[in-house]
């Protein structure tokens, strides 16, 4: 049942490709794939801004795609690969969908529902537990996020400078 | 900003009507409405089995309907009315969507993400908090659930009895 390190690295590479699609559209670069029997059966990347939909997280889309493919809400043989630690909503969906395991890259210290803030998937009180694996290609996932937010800050600074120069010109 | 008890009872009545639609289709009877400026802007009832979709909870649908109506993922003026305490996934969505307040009927002691198992919406560590109001017309919400599960058990017993009688007839 367990995936080799090589397999894990490969599937996370596919999730990282999805994250790059989000970055190209100006969305927070998070990507995900869902794997069943060593086949990718769902893909997704963050599209919250473009769709103006609070549920359009990468792993949310990938899981619903897998669910549509198999025509069932139960996915007990599915592994989810996602570049950043899932939020509470996405961890809740994984628990609801009876996912077998999640592999994620970097931690989300501010909102993570799997390890950082809550440990929803391993809660023995709930009717289903999901295996949690962390740190898969985390440097690459984190680098994507860092570059994205650095670029935003750079643009904001440039705008501020332009406004300041204009104000000086006006005086 | 606060809703009167009469208003709360009215909106919960609309959520209860949604729950009855779920019951009529053989789905666990949970219903929800979303209210903005004292208008209902989203409705939903549990359709997980029919759609084979793990995210098709009542309040999930109602919130996404409101989001589509206003073309935004941010709903800071929205109140959600739902007959049963939201699960972890739905509480996560409310936090993501910046919902103002949730009013629910009966507790969900096995999976509630708002009060019973987790208190996600009032977590001060997260970047948004949602007001939580419980016990609105809870007896009616609970009665719907009780009747639904009693009917299921009754059908199961009848089936078992029929099988037993058949087996005796076969001997």
mmCIF file of C-alpha atoms in Angstrom:
data_model
loop_
_atom_site.group_PDB
_atom_site.id
_atom_site.type_symbol
_atom_site.label_atom_id
_atom_site.label_comp_id
_atom_site.label_asym_id
_atom_site.label_seq_id
_atom_site.Cartn_x
_atom_site.Cartn_y
_atom_site.Cartn_z
ATOM 1 C CA UNK A 1 0.000 0.000 0.000
ATOM 2 C CA UNK A 2 2.851 2.396 0.851
ATOM 3 C CA UNK A 3 4.400 4.506 -1.905
ATOM 4 C CA UNK A 4 8.174 4.524 -2.455
ATOM 5 C CA UNK A 5 10.092 7.769 -1.969
ATOM 6 C CA UNK A 6 10.570 7.919 -5.720
ATOM 7 C CA UNK A 7 6.807 7.637 -6.316
ATOM 8 C CA UNK A 8 6.114 10.285 -3.683
ATOM 9 C CA UNK A 9 8.611 12.638 -5.347
ATOM 10 C CA UNK A 10 7.032 12.017 -8.756
ATOM 11 C CA UNK A 11 3.450 12.720 -7.662
ATOM 12 C CA UNK A 12 4.542 15.801 -5.715
ATOM 13 C CA UNK A 13 6.267 16.968 -8.896
ATOM 14 C CA UNK A 14 2.874 16.805 -10.609
ATOM 15 C CA UNK A 15 1.316 18.803 -7.756
ATOM 16 C CA UNK A 16 4.133 21.375 -8.112
ATOM 17 C CA UNK A 17 3.294 21.705 -11.831
ATOM 18 C CA UNK A 18 -0.299 22.485 -10.829
ATOM 19 C CA UNK A 19 0.962 25.104 -8.362
ATOM 20 C CA UNK A 20 2.891 26.802 -11.184
ATOM 21 C CA UNK A 21 -0.349 27.116 -13.175
ATOM 22 C CA UNK A 22 -1.858 29.006 -10.223
ATOM 23 C CA UNK A 23 1.180 31.314 -10.029
ATOM 24 C CA UNK A 24 0.896 32.053 -13.768
ATOM 25 C CA UNK A 25 -2.656 33.307 -13.145
ATOM 26 C CA UNK A 26 -1.670 35.428 -10.135
ATOM 27 C CA UNK A 27 -3.218 32.984 -7.656
ATOM 28 C CA UNK A 28 -1.440 31.814 -4.482
ATOM 29 C CA UNK A 29 0.675 28.961 -5.929
ATOM 30 C CA UNK A 30 -0.677 25.770 -4.406
ATOM 31 C CA UNK A 31 -1.276 22.599 -6.437
ATOM 32 C CA UNK A 32 -2.576 19.100 -5.818
ATOM 33 C CA UNK A 33 -3.133 15.706 -7.415
ATOM 34 C CA UNK A 34 -5.136 12.686 -6.254
ATOM 35 C CA UNK A 35 -3.726 9.211 -6.859
ATOM 36 C CA UNK A 36 -5.610 5.876 -6.869
ATOM 37 C CA UNK A 37 -3.792 2.645 -7.740
ATOM 38 C CA UNK A 38 -0.763 4.651 -8.841
ATOM 39 C CA UNK A 39 -2.793 6.630 -11.369
ATOM 40 C CA UNK A 40 -3.510 10.357 -11.157
ATOM 41 C CA UNK A 41 -7.309 10.618 -11.047
ATOM 42 C CA UNK A 42 -7.732 14.275 -10.096
ATOM 43 C CA UNK A 43 -5.720 17.502 -10.428
ATOM 44 C CA UNK A 44 -6.259 21.009 -9.150
ATOM 45 C CA UNK A 45 -4.685 24.352 -8.396
ATOM 46 C CA UNK A 46 -5.799 27.296 -6.341
ATOM 47 C CA UNK A 47 -8.355 29.439 -8.217
ATOM 48 C CA UNK A 48 -10.071 31.282 -5.406
ATOM 49 C CA UNK A 49 -9.641 34.783 -6.845
ATOM 50 C CA UNK A 50 -10.430 33.950 -10.455
ATOM 51 C CA UNK A 51 -13.603 32.010 -9.620
ATOM 52 C CA UNK A 52 -14.474 34.203 -6.598
ATOM 53 C CA UNK A 53 -15.255 30.953 -4.821
ATOM 54 C CA UNK A 54 -14.003 30.327 -1.257
ATOM 55 C CA UNK A 55 -13.857 26.540 -1.816
ATOM 56 C CA UNK A 56 -11.594 26.569 -4.896
ATOM 57 C CA UNK A 57 -8.459 25.338 -3.131
ATOM 58 C CA UNK A 58 -6.124 23.026 -5.056
ATOM 59 C CA UNK A 59 -6.816 19.829 -3.098
ATOM 60 C CA UNK A 60 -10.541 20.561 -2.936
ATOM 61 C CA UNK A 61 -10.757 20.591 -6.718
ATOM 62 C CA UNK A 62 -8.539 17.538 -7.114
ATOM 63 C CA UNK A 63 -10.637 15.481 -4.668
ATOM 64 C CA UNK A 64 -13.945 16.472 -6.263
ATOM 65 C CA UNK A 65 -12.502 15.584 -9.691
ATOM 66 C CA UNK A 66 -11.583 12.115 -8.385
ATOM 67 C CA UNK A 67 -15.028 11.790 -6.832
ATOM 68 C CA UNK A 68 -16.682 12.634 -10.160
ATOM 69 C CA UNK A 69 -14.450 10.151 -11.986
ATOM 70 C CA UNK A 70 -15.418 7.250 -9.710
ATOM 71 C CA UNK A 71 -18.990 8.482 -9.188
ATOM 72 C CA UNK A 72 -18.705 8.109 -5.416
ATOM 73 C CA UNK A 73 -18.157 10.373 -2.424
ATOM 74 C CA UNK A 74 -16.055 7.654 -0.764
ATOM 75 C CA UNK A 75 -12.386 7.504 -1.808
ATOM 76 C CA UNK A 76 -10.768 5.103 0.693
ATOM 77 C CA UNK A 77 -7.984 4.131 -1.751
ATOM 78 C CA UNK A 78 -6.988 7.674 -2.619
ATOM 79 C CA UNK A 79 -3.753 9.461 -1.759
ATOM 80 C CA UNK A 80 -3.753 13.248 -1.979
ATOM 81 C CA UNK A 81 -0.547 15.118 -2.839
ATOM 82 C CA UNK A 82 -0.625 18.848 -2.098
ATOM 83 C CA UNK A 83 2.257 21.326 -2.088
ATOM 84 C CA UNK A 84 1.226 23.142 1.133
ATOM 85 C CA UNK A 85 -0.335 21.782 4.347
ATOM 86 C CA UNK A 86 -4.148 21.615 3.883
ATOM 87 C CA UNK A 87 -6.355 24.188 5.633
ATOM 88 C CA UNK A 88 -9.151 23.206 8.027
ATOM 89 C CA UNK A 89 -11.794 23.108 5.276
ATOM 90 C CA UNK A 90 -9.681 20.849 3.051
ATOM 91 C CA UNK A 91 -8.720 18.589 5.960
ATOM 92 C CA UNK A 92 -12.446 18.342 6.738
ATOM 93 C CA UNK A 93 -13.174 17.328 3.141
ATOM 94 C CA UNK A 94 -10.472 14.637 3.267
ATOM 95 C CA UNK A 95 -12.014 13.238 6.421
ATOM 96 C CA UNK A 96 -15.512 13.373 4.856
ATOM 97 C CA UNK A 97 -14.305 11.662 1.648
ATOM 98 C CA UNK A 98 -12.545 8.878 3.609
ATOM 99 C CA UNK A 99 -9.204 9.611 1.896
ATOM 100 C CA UNK A 100 -6.489 7.052 2.741
ATOM 101 C CA UNK A 101 -3.443 9.325 3.022
ATOM 102 C CA UNK A 102 -2.230 12.871 2.432
ATOM 103 C CA UNK A 103 1.332 13.829 1.453
ATOM 104 C CA UNK A 104 2.134 17.527 1.700
ATOM 105 C CA UNK A 105 5.149 19.741 1.122
ATOM 106 C CA UNK A 106 5.606 22.808 3.328
ATOM 107 C CA UNK A 107 3.818 23.641 6.581
ATOM 108 C CA UNK A 108 1.165 26.363 6.855
ATOM 109 C CA UNK A 109 1.850 27.737 10.320
ATOM 110 C CA UNK A 110 -1.002 30.265 10.182
ATOM 111 C CA UNK A 111 -3.895 28.074 9.047
ATOM 112 C CA UNK A 112 -2.834 24.421 8.710
ATOM 113 C CA UNK A 113 -5.511 21.909 9.664
ATOM 114 C CA UNK A 114 -3.359 18.785 9.523
ATOM 115 C CA UNK A 115 -0.390 19.580 11.740
ATOM 116 C CA UNK A 116 0.336 23.261 12.468
ATOM 117 C CA UNK A 117 -2.946 24.522 14.022
ATOM 118 C CA UNK A 118 -5.141 21.406 14.164
ATOM 119 C CA UNK A 119 -4.504 17.679 13.725
ATOM 120 C CA UNK A 120 -7.915 16.857 12.270
ATOM 121 C CA UNK A 121 -6.887 13.877 10.161
ATOM 122 C CA UNK A 122 -5.431 11.858 13.026
ATOM 123 C CA UNK A 123 -8.246 12.600 15.510
ATOM 124 C CA UNK A 124 -9.261 9.193 16.908
ATOM 125 C CA UNK A 125 -12.648 10.555 18.050
ATOM 126 C CA UNK A 126 -13.801 10.979 14.434
ATOM 127 C CA UNK A 127 -15.227 8.133 12.315
ATOM 128 C CA UNK A 128 -12.279 8.048 9.888
ATOM 129 C CA UNK A 129 -8.562 8.812 10.089
ATOM 130 C CA UNK A 130 -6.271 9.841 7.253
ATOM 131 C CA UNK A 131 -2.540 9.014 7.238
ATOM 132 C CA UNK A 132 -0.408 12.166 7.218
ATOM 133 C CA UNK A 133 3.022 12.478 5.533
ATOM 134 C CA UNK A 134 4.782 15.850 5.536
ATOM 135 C CA UNK A 135 7.904 17.441 4.050
ATOM 136 C CA UNK A 136 7.712 15.926 0.532
ATOM 137 C CA UNK A 137 9.719 18.314 -1.719
ATOM 138 C CA UNK A 138 8.893 21.048 0.768
ATOM 139 C CA UNK A 139 11.734 23.363 -0.336
ATOM 140 C CA UNK A 140 10.294 23.632 -3.831
ATOM 141 C CA UNK A 141 6.754 24.245 -2.544
ATOM 142 C CA UNK A 142 8.036 26.902 -0.178
ATOM 143 C CA UNK A 143 10.201 28.564 -2.848
ATOM 144 C CA UNK A 144 7.151 28.951 -5.097
ATOM 145 C CA UNK A 145 5.242 30.669 -2.268
ATOM 146 C CA UNK A 146 8.193 32.883 -1.305
ATOM 147 C CA UNK A 147 8.777 34.075 -4.888
ATOM 148 C CA UNK A 148 5.073 34.760 -5.322
ATOM 149 C CA UNK A 149 4.743 36.929 -2.206
ATOM 150 C CA UNK A 150 8.080 38.669 -2.838
ATOM 151 C CA UNK A 151 6.873 39.667 -6.306
ATOM 152 C CA UNK A 152 3.633 41.047 -4.797
ATOM 153 C CA UNK A 153 5.568 43.104 -2.239
ATOM 154 C CA UNK A 154 7.906 44.370 -4.965
ATOM 155 C CA UNK A 155 4.949 45.515 -7.093
ATOM 156 C CA UNK A 156 3.363 47.222 -4.071
ATOM 157 C CA UNK A 157 6.633 49.046 -3.291
ATOM 158 C CA UNK A 158 7.039 50.156 -6.908
ATOM 159 C CA UNK A 159 3.475 51.529 -6.913
ATOM 160 C CA UNK A 160 4.120 53.405 -3.663
ATOM 161 C CA UNK A 161 7.326 54.896 -5.058
ATOM 162 C CA UNK A 162 5.547 55.960 -8.249
ATOM 163 C CA UNK A 163 2.793 57.645 -6.209
ATOM 164 C CA UNK A 164 5.393 59.444 -4.085
ATOM 165 C CA UNK A 165 7.292 60.721 -7.143
ATOM 166 C CA UNK A 166 4.042 61.917 -8.686
ATOM 167 C CA UNK A 167 3.124 63.751 -5.456
ATOM 168 C CA UNK A 168 6.562 65.440 -5.421
ATOM 169 C CA UNK A 169 6.111 66.444 -9.061
ATOM 170 C CA UNK A 170 2.707 67.945 -8.213
ATOM 171 C CA UNK A 171 4.243 70.244 -5.563
ATOM 172 C CA UNK B 1 -26.608 44.052 13.126
ATOM 173 C CA UNK B 2 -28.123 41.485 15.513
ATOM 174 C CA UNK B 3 -31.206 39.583 14.405
ATOM 175 C CA UNK B 4 -34.304 39.476 16.620
ATOM 176 C CA UNK B 5 -35.485 36.125 17.995
ATOM 177 C CA UNK B 6 -38.440 36.316 15.626
ATOM 178 C CA UNK B 7 -36.136 36.800 12.632
ATOM 179 C CA UNK B 8 -33.902 33.954 13.772
ATOM 180 C CA UNK B 9 -36.939 31.670 14.084
ATOM 181 C CA UNK B 10 -38.137 32.678 10.612
ATOM 182 C CA UNK B 11 -34.825 32.012 8.852
ATOM 183 C CA UNK B 12 -34.378 28.733 10.710
ATOM 184 C CA UNK B 13 -37.881 27.806 9.507
ATOM 185 C CA UNK B 14 -36.621 28.249 5.948
ATOM 186 C CA UNK B 15 -33.588 26.054 6.723
ATOM 187 C CA UNK B 16 -35.969 23.419 8.162
ATOM 188 C CA UNK B 17 -37.957 23.493 4.890
ATOM 189 C CA UNK B 18 -34.697 22.745 3.045
ATOM 190 C CA UNK B 19 -34.006 19.863 5.443
ATOM 191 C CA UNK B 20 -37.411 18.373 4.581
ATOM 192 C CA UNK B 21 -36.470 18.370 0.893
ATOM 193 C CA UNK B 22 -33.403 16.261 1.784
ATOM 194 C CA UNK B 23 -35.576 13.830 3.796
ATOM 195 C CA UNK B 24 -37.972 13.467 0.852
ATOM 196 C CA UNK B 25 -35.026 12.290 -1.272
ATOM 197 C CA UNK B 26 -33.742 9.866 1.354
ATOM 198 C CA UNK B 27 -30.800 12.108 2.303
ATOM 199 C CA UNK B 28 -29.856 12.885 5.912
ATOM 200 C CA UNK B 29 -32.263 15.789 6.609
ATOM 201 C CA UNK B 30 -30.111 18.874 7.082
ATOM 202 C CA UNK B 31 -30.965 22.241 5.523
ATOM 203 C CA UNK B 32 -29.458 25.716 5.400
ATOM 204 C CA UNK B 33 -30.039 29.266 4.192
ATOM 205 C CA UNK B 34 -27.663 32.239 3.930
ATOM 206 C CA UNK B 35 -28.967 35.704 4.806
ATOM 207 C CA UNK B 36 -27.482 39.091 3.814
ATOM 208 C CA UNK B 37 -29.272 42.335 4.754
ATOM 209 C CA UNK B 38 -32.293 40.311 5.854
ATOM 210 C CA UNK B 39 -32.673 38.667 2.446
ATOM 211 C CA UNK B 40 -32.141 34.969 1.753
ATOM 212 C CA UNK B 41 -29.325 34.843 -0.819
ATOM 213 C CA UNK B 42 -28.509 31.131 -0.765
ATOM 214 C CA UNK B 43 -30.316 27.880 0.052
ATOM 215 C CA UNK B 44 -29.174 24.291 0.271
ATOM 216 C CA UNK B 45 -29.918 20.822 1.564
ATOM 217 C CA UNK B 46 -27.813 17.732 1.998
ATOM 218 C CA UNK B 47 -27.368 15.890 -1.323
ATOM 219 C CA UNK B 48 -24.247 13.860 -0.677
ATOM 220 C CA UNK B 49 -25.681 10.504 -1.736
ATOM 221 C CA UNK B 50 -27.580 11.693 -4.790
ATOM 222 C CA UNK B 51 -24.640 13.674 -6.193
ATOM 223 C CA UNK B 52 -21.995 11.223 -4.849
ATOM 224 C CA UNK B 53 -20.072 14.329 -3.798
ATOM 225 C CA UNK B 54 -18.492 14.565 -0.330
ATOM 226 C CA UNK B 55 -18.846 18.374 -0.265
ATOM 227 C CA UNK B 56 -22.616 18.536 -0.902
ATOM 228 C CA UNK B 57 -23.599 19.481 2.642
ATOM 229 C CA UNK B 58 -26.515 21.881 3.109
ATOM 230 C CA UNK B 59 -24.565 24.899 4.333
ATOM 231 C CA UNK B 60 -21.780 24.292 1.798
ATOM 232 C CA UNK B 61 -24.246 24.637 -1.069
ATOM 233 C CA UNK B 62 -26.001 27.627 0.491
ATOM 234 C CA UNK B 63 -22.708 29.522 1.001
ATOM 235 C CA UNK B 64 -21.465 28.825 -2.542
ATOM 236 C CA UNK B 65 -24.845 29.972 -3.909
ATOM 237 C CA UNK B 66 -24.468 33.259 -2.012
ATOM 238 C CA UNK B 67 -20.892 33.579 -3.250
ATOM 239 C CA UNK B 68 -22.040 33.116 -6.849
ATOM 240 C CA UNK B 69 -24.813 35.695 -6.382
ATOM 241 C CA UNK B 70 -22.428 38.383 -5.148
ATOM 242 C CA UNK B 71 -19.524 37.225 -7.362
ATOM 243 C CA UNK B 72 -17.119 37.228 -4.417
ATOM 244 C CA UNK B 73 -15.530 34.679 -2.109
ATOM 245 C CA UNK B 74 -15.793 37.146 0.800
ATOM 246 C CA UNK B 75 -19.152 37.239 2.596
ATOM 247 C CA UNK B 76 -18.498 39.333 5.740
ATOM 248 C CA UNK B 77 -22.151 40.438 6.012
ATOM 249 C CA UNK B 78 -23.634 36.959 5.725
ATOM 250 C CA UNK B 79 -25.429 34.968 8.400
ATOM 251 C CA UNK B 80 -25.727 31.213 7.885
ATOM 252 C CA UNK B 81 -28.718 29.306 9.309
ATOM 253 C CA UNK B 82 -28.288 25.537 9.431
ATOM 254 C CA UNK B 83 -30.446 22.961 11.199
ATOM 255 C CA UNK B 84 -27.544 20.893 12.616
ATOM 256 C CA UNK B 85 -24.142 21.983 13.947
ATOM 257 C CA UNK B 86 -21.713 22.343 11.006
ATOM 258 C CA UNK B 87 -19.005 19.707 10.482
ATOM 259 C CA UNK B 88 -15.287 20.564 10.361
ATOM 260 C CA UNK B 89 -15.287 21.026 6.574
ATOM 261 C CA UNK B 90 -18.266 23.403 6.657
ATOM 262 C CA UNK B 91 -16.860 25.329 9.631
ATOM 263 C CA UNK B 92 -13.618 25.650 7.630
ATOM 264 C CA UNK B 93 -15.543 27.028 4.648
ATOM 265 C CA UNK B 94 -17.314 29.593 6.869
ATOM 266 C CA UNK B 95 -13.962 30.734 8.192
ATOM 267 C CA UNK B 96 -12.525 30.905 4.643
ATOM 268 C CA UNK B 97 -15.545 32.860 3.349
ATOM 269 C CA UNK B 98 -15.350 35.383 6.224
ATOM 270 C CA UNK B 99 -18.975 34.669 7.240
ATOM 271 C CA UNK B 100 -20.257 37.035 9.981
ATOM 272 C CA UNK B 101 -22.350 34.627 12.051
ATOM 273 C CA UNK B 102 -23.761 31.113 12.130
ATOM 274 C CA UNK B 103 -27.036 30.116 13.797
ATOM 275 C CA UNK B 104 -27.595 26.381 14.179
ATOM 276 C CA UNK B 105 -30.251 24.106 15.624
ATOM 277 C CA UNK B 106 -29.171 20.834 17.237
ATOM 278 C CA UNK B 107 -25.664 19.767 18.250
ATOM 279 C CA UNK B 108 -23.669 17.142 16.353
ATOM 280 C CA UNK B 109 -21.826 15.417 19.170
ATOM 281 C CA UNK B 110 -19.967 13.029 16.846
ATOM 282 C CA UNK B 111 -18.572 15.416 14.245
ATOM 283 C CA UNK B 112 -19.439 19.041 15.098
ATOM 284 C CA UNK B 113 -16.746 21.550 14.172
ATOM 285 C CA UNK B 114 -18.267 24.586 15.859
ATOM 286 C CA UNK B 115 -18.916 23.477 19.410
ATOM 287 C CA UNK B 116 -19.075 19.718 20.078
ATOM 288 C CA UNK B 117 -15.681 18.448 18.820
ATOM 289 C CA UNK B 118 -13.868 21.591 17.696
ATOM 290 C CA UNK B 119 -14.494 25.326 18.179
ATOM 291 C CA UNK B 120 -13.011 26.424 14.864
ATOM 292 C CA UNK B 121 -15.092 29.543 14.349
ATOM 293 C CA UNK B 122 -14.096 31.223 17.593
ATOM 294 C CA UNK B 123 -10.365 30.358 17.364
ATOM 295 C CA UNK B 124 -8.542 33.659 17.980
ATOM 296 C CA UNK B 125 -5.355 32.313 16.327
ATOM 297 C CA UNK B 126 -7.032 32.279 12.901
ATOM 298 C CA UNK B 127 -7.361 35.381 10.682
ATOM 299 C CA UNK B 128 -11.167 35.580 10.984
ATOM 300 C CA UNK B 129 -13.740 34.663 13.629
ATOM 301 C CA UNK B 130 -17.398 33.810 13.077
ATOM 302 C CA UNK B 131 -20.069 34.493 15.730
ATOM 303 C CA UNK B 132 -21.735 31.274 16.884
ATOM 304 C CA UNK B 133 -25.386 30.996 18.028
ATOM 305 C CA UNK B 134 -26.774 27.575 18.918
ATOM 306 C CA UNK B 135 -30.102 26.030 19.858
ATOM 307 C CA UNK B 136 -32.349 27.871 17.352
ATOM 308 C CA UNK B 137 -35.455 25.634 16.902
ATOM 309 C CA UNK B 138 -33.236 22.712 17.839
ATOM 310 C CA UNK B 139 -36.152 20.420 18.798
ATOM 311 C CA UNK B 140 -37.536 20.528 15.263
ATOM 312 C CA UNK B 141 -34.114 19.936 13.688
ATOM 313 C CA UNK B 142 -33.514 17.009 16.009
ATOM 314 C CA UNK B 143 -36.994 15.537 15.437
ATOM 315 C CA UNK B 144 -36.362 15.482 11.671
ATOM 316 C CA UNK B 145 -33.107 13.581 12.223
ATOM 317 C CA UNK B 146 -34.650 11.169 14.737
ATOM 318 C CA UNK B 147 -37.578 10.318 12.474
ATOM 319 C CA UNK B 148 -35.238 9.799 9.535
ATOM 320 C CA UNK B 149 -32.938 7.363 11.331
ATOM 321 C CA UNK B 150 -35.861 5.565 13.037
ATOM 322 C CA UNK B 151 -37.415 4.950 9.616
ATOM 323 C CA UNK B 152 -34.101 3.540 8.324
ATOM 324 C CA UNK B 153 -33.807 1.183 11.309
ATOM 325 C CA UNK B 154 -37.440 0.111 10.872
ATOM 326 C CA UNK B 155 -36.842 -0.747 7.214
ATOM 327 C CA UNK B 156 -33.684 -2.679 8.110
ATOM 328 C CA UNK B 157 -35.568 -4.664 10.778
ATOM 329 C CA UNK B 158 -38.398 -5.457 8.364
ATOM 330 C CA UNK B 159 -35.898 -6.715 5.781
ATOM 331 C CA UNK B 160 -34.187 -8.892 8.375
ATOM 332 C CA UNK B 161 -37.531 -10.359 9.483
ATOM 333 C CA UNK B 162 -38.500 -11.085 5.868
ATOM 334 C CA UNK B 163 -35.169 -12.864 5.252
ATOM 335 C CA UNK B 164 -35.629 -14.910 8.430
ATOM 336 C CA UNK B 165 -39.167 -15.964 7.454
ATOM 337 C CA UNK B 166 -37.958 -16.932 3.997
ATOM 338 C CA UNK B 167 -35.120 -19.002 5.483
ATOM 339 C CA UNK B 168 -37.622 -20.806 7.772
ATOM 340 C CA UNK B 169 -39.887 -21.434 4.775
ATOM 341 C CA UNK B 170 -36.923 -22.905 2.879
ATOM 342 C CA UNK B 171 -36.263 -25.506 5.632
#
